[in-house]
XYZ file of C-alpha atoms in Angstrom:
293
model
C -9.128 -8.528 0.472
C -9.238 -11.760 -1.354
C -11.968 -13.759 0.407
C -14.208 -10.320 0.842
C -13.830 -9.920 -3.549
C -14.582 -13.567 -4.175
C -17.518 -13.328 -1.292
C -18.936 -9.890 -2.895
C -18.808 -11.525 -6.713
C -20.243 -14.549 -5.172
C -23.103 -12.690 -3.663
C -23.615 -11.014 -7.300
C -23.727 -13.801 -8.854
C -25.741 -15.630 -6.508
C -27.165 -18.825 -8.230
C -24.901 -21.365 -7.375
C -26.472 -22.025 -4.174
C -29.788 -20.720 -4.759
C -31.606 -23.608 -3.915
C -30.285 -23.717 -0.739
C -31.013 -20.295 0.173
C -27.209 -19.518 0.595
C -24.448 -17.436 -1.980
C -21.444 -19.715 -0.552
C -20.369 -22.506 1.472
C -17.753 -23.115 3.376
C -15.748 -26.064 1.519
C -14.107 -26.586 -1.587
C -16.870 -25.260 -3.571
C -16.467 -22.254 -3.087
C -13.489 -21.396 -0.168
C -12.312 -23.903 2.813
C -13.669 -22.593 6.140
C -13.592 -25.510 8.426
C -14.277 -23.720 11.511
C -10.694 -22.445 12.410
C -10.195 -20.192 14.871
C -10.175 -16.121 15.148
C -6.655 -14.738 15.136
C -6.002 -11.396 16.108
C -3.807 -10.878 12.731
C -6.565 -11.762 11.022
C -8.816 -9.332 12.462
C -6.478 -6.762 11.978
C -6.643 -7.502 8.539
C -9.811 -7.025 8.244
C -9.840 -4.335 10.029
C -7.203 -2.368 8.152
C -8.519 -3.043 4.713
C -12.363 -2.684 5.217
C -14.457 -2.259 2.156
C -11.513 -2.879 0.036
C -11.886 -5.130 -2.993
C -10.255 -5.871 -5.990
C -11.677 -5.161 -9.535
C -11.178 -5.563 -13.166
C -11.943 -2.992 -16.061
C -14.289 -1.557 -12.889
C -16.175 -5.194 -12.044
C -15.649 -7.280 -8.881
C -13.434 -10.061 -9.665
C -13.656 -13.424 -8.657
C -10.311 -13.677 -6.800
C -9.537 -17.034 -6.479
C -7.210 -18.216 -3.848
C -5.230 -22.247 -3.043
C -2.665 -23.093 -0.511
C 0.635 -23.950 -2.388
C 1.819 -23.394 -5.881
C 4.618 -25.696 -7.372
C 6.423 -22.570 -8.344
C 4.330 -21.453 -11.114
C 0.190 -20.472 -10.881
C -2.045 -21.973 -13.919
C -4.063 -20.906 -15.819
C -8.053 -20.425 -15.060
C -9.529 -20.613 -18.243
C -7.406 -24.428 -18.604
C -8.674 -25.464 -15.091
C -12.090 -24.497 -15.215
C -14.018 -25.934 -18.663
C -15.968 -22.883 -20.038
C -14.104 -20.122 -18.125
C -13.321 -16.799 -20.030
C -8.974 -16.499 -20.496
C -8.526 -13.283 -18.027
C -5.370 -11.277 -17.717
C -5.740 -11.785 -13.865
C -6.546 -15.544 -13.968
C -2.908 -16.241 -16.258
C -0.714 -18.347 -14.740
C 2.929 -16.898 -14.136
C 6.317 -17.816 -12.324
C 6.711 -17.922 -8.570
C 10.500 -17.569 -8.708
C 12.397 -14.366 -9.527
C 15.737 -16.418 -10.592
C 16.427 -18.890 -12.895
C 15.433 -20.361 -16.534
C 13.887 -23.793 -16.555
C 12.975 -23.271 -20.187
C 9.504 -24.299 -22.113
C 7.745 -25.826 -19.455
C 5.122 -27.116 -21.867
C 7.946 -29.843 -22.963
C 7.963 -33.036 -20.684
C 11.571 -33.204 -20.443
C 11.951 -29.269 -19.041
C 8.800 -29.789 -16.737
C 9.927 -33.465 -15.192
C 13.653 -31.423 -14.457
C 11.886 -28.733 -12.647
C 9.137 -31.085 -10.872
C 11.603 -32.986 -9.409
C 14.239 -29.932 -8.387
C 13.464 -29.078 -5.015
C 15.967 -26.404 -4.861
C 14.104 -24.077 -6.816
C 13.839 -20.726 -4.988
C 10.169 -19.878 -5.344
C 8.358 -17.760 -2.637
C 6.556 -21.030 -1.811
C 9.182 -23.384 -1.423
C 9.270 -23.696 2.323
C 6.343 -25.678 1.946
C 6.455 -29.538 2.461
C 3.313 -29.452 -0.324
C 6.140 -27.183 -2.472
C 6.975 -30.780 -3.873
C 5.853 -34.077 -3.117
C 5.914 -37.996 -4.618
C 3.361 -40.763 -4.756
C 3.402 -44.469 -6.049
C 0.982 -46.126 -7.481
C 1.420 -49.888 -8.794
C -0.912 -51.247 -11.524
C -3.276 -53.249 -9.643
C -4.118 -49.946 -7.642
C -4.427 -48.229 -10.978
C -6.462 -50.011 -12.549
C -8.987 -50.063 -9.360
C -8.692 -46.295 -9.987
C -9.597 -46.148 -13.449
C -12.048 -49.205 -13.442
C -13.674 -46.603 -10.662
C -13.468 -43.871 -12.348
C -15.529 -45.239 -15.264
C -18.034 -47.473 -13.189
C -20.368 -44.522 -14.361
C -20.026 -43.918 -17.865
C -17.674 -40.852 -18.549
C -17.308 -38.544 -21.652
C -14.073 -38.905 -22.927
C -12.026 -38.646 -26.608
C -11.595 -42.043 -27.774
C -8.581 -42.795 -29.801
C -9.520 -43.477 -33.424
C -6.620 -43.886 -35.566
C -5.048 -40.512 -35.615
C -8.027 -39.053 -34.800
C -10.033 -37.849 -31.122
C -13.497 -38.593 -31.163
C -16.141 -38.005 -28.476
C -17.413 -40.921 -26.620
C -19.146 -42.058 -23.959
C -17.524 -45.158 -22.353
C -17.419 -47.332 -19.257
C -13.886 -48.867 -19.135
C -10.784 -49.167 -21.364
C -10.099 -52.788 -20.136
C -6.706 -53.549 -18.347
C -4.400 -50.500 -18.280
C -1.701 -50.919 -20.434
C 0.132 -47.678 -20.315
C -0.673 -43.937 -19.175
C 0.894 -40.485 -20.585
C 0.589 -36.604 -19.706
C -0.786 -35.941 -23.192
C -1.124 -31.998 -23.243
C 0.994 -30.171 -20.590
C 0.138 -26.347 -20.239
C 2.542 -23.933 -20.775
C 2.703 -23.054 -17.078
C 3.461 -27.088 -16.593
C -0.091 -28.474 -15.233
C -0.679 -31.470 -16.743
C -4.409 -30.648 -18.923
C -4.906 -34.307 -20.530
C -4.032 -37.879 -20.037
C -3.760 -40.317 -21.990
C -4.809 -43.716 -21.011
C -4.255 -47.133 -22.917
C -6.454 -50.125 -22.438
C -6.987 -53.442 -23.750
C -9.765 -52.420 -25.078
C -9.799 -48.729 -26.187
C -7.397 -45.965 -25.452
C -8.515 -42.603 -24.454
C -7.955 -39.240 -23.607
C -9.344 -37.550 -19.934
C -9.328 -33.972 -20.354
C -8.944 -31.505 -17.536
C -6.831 -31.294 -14.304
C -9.526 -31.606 -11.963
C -10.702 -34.956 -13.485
C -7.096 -35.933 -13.594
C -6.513 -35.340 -9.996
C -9.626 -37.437 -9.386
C -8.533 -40.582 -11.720
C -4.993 -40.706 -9.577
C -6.600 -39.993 -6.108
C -6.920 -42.576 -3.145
C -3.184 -42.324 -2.328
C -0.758 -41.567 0.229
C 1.820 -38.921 -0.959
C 5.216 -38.197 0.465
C 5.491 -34.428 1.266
C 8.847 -32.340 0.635
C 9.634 -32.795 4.596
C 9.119 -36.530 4.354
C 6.090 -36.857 6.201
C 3.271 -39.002 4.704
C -0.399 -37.353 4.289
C -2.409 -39.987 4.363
C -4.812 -40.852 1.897
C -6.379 -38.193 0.017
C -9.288 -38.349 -1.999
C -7.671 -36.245 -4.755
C -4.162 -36.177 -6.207
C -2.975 -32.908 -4.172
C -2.916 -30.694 -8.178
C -1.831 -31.405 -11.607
C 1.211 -30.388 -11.855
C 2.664 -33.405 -12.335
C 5.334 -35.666 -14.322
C 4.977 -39.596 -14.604
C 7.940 -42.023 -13.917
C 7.155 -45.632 -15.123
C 8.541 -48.684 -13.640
C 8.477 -51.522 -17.053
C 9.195 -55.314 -16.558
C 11.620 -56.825 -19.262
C 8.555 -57.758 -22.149
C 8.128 -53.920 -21.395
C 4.704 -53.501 -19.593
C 3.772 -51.412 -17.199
C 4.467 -52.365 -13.691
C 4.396 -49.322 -11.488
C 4.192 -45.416 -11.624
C 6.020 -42.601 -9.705
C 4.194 -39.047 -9.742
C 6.477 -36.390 -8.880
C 4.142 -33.282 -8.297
C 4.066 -29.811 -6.561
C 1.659 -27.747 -4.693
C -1.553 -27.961 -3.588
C -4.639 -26.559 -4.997
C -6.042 -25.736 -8.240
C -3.271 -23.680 -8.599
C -5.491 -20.343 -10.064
C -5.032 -16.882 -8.953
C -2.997 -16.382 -5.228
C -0.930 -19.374 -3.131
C -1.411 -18.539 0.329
C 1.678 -19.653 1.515
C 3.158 -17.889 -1.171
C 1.891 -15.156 0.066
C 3.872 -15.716 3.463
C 7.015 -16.171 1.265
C 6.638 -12.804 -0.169
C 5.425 -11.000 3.198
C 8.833 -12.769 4.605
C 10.860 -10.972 1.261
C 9.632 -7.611 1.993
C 6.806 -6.945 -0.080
C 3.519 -5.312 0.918
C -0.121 -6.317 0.656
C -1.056 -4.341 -2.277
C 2.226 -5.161 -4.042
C 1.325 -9.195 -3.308
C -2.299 -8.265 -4.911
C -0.644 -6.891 -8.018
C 1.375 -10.086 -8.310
C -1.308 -12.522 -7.939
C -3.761 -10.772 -10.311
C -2.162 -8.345 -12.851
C -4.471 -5.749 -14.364
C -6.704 -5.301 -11.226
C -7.359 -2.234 -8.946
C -7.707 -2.120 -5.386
C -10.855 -0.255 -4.726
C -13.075 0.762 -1.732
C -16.636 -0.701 -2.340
């Protein structure tokens, strides 16, 4: 029901692609294909729910979809720069027990990050949590990276943010999750340099800055390099020498994905607690109708 909404809206919308003659593609820009195989679940799926689609307010809705949330969904509008706030794009819990408080706060966020007994419907997933380490040579070869093309940025001014356009902050000095949502993803970060200190906004370009690193899953396996940090929900443990500068950092993170709209392997922990297809669309996007098109 999910990929056949997002396809349909797609279609509609139809300009993303336009050059190349084509309304999606088959990779992260729009959803991961990859040439797997047919199963015949999957076309019994399809074949049970044909023509159905979901809608908002009686439009097609772009029902976005990612493998693994870290117990909580975020929010679209904070992942995606210019995106309207939508009831069905508002990130939520993936746990029906428990308090783990403001999640907003580092010190609530960094307890739950790093609690791998937290009974959410994705937490049989080795991407439920995972760790990576990064030392400050390999950091800054990240961020002098990052910036080898000029980047727009808020420079710190005093007490103030400005806009600026820069190529480098010099040798790293210290880094910070400087606005955490209130569903936990990290949506800035705070970088100080020699010779400027800035602020990166947004959790894509933040999983970009700390990619190029092998992360240690929930199961203990390794994943190899991976071109981006697996999402942004993430909380920072620094490693400081005596004079106290920075020497190493720890990310402890969960899930995989951009974290908007359904976790498919959430998904499977609901399907294993009972609940039914249109129940598991009503959790993932609240306010929608399941509609024959």
């Amino acid at each position: 029901v999910c990929a056949r909404s997002y396809a349909y809206s797609q279609w509609f919308a139809g300009e993303k692609f336009l050059s190349l003659g084509a309304h999606v593609d088959d990779s992260t820009r729009s959803q991961v294909y990859g040439g797997v195989v047919d199963y015949e679940a999957s076309i019994q799926g399809v074949e049970a729910t044909w023509g159905q689609v979901l809608t908002y307010q009686g439009s097609l809705i772009s029902a976005n979809y990612f493998s693994t949330s870290c117990g909580y969904t975020a929010n679209g509008h904070e992942v995606w720069a210019g995106h309207t706030e939508l009831p069905y794009q508002m990130g939520q819990p993936q746990y029906e027990e428990g308090d783990y408080g403001d999640l907003s706060q580092e010190e609530n966020f960094h307890a739950f990050i790093t609690n791998g007994d937290v009974a959410a419907y994705d937490s049989e997933s080795p991407w439920f949590r995972w760790q990576a380490s990064i030392d400050l040579a390999k950091l800054q070869d990240n961020v002098d990276a990052y910036f080898a093309l000029p980047k727009e940025v808020k420079e710190v001014q005093g007490e103030e943010l400005i806009e600026a356009e820069i190529n480098g902050i010099g040798q790293v000095q210290d880094i910070y999750v400087y606005e955490r949502s209130q569903t936990g993803m990290a949506i800035s970060l705070l970088l100080m340099g020699s010779e400027r200190s800035v602020v990166l906004e947004g959790p894509l370009k933040i999983r970009e800055l700390l990619g190029g690193l092998d992360v240690t899953m929930a199961n203990g396996e390794q994943s190899g390099e991976r071109v981006l940090l697996p999402s942004a929900f993430i909380s920072l443990e620094k490693i400081k020498d005596t004079e106290e500068n920075l020497v190493s950092v720890t990310i402890c993170g969960g899930g995989y994905g951009h974290g908007v709209g359904m976790s498919q392997n959430g998904v499977k922990g609901m399907i294993e607690a009972g609940y039914t297809y249109d129940q598991i669309l009503q959790h993932f996007y609240p306010g929608t109708e399941l509609v024959n098109f």
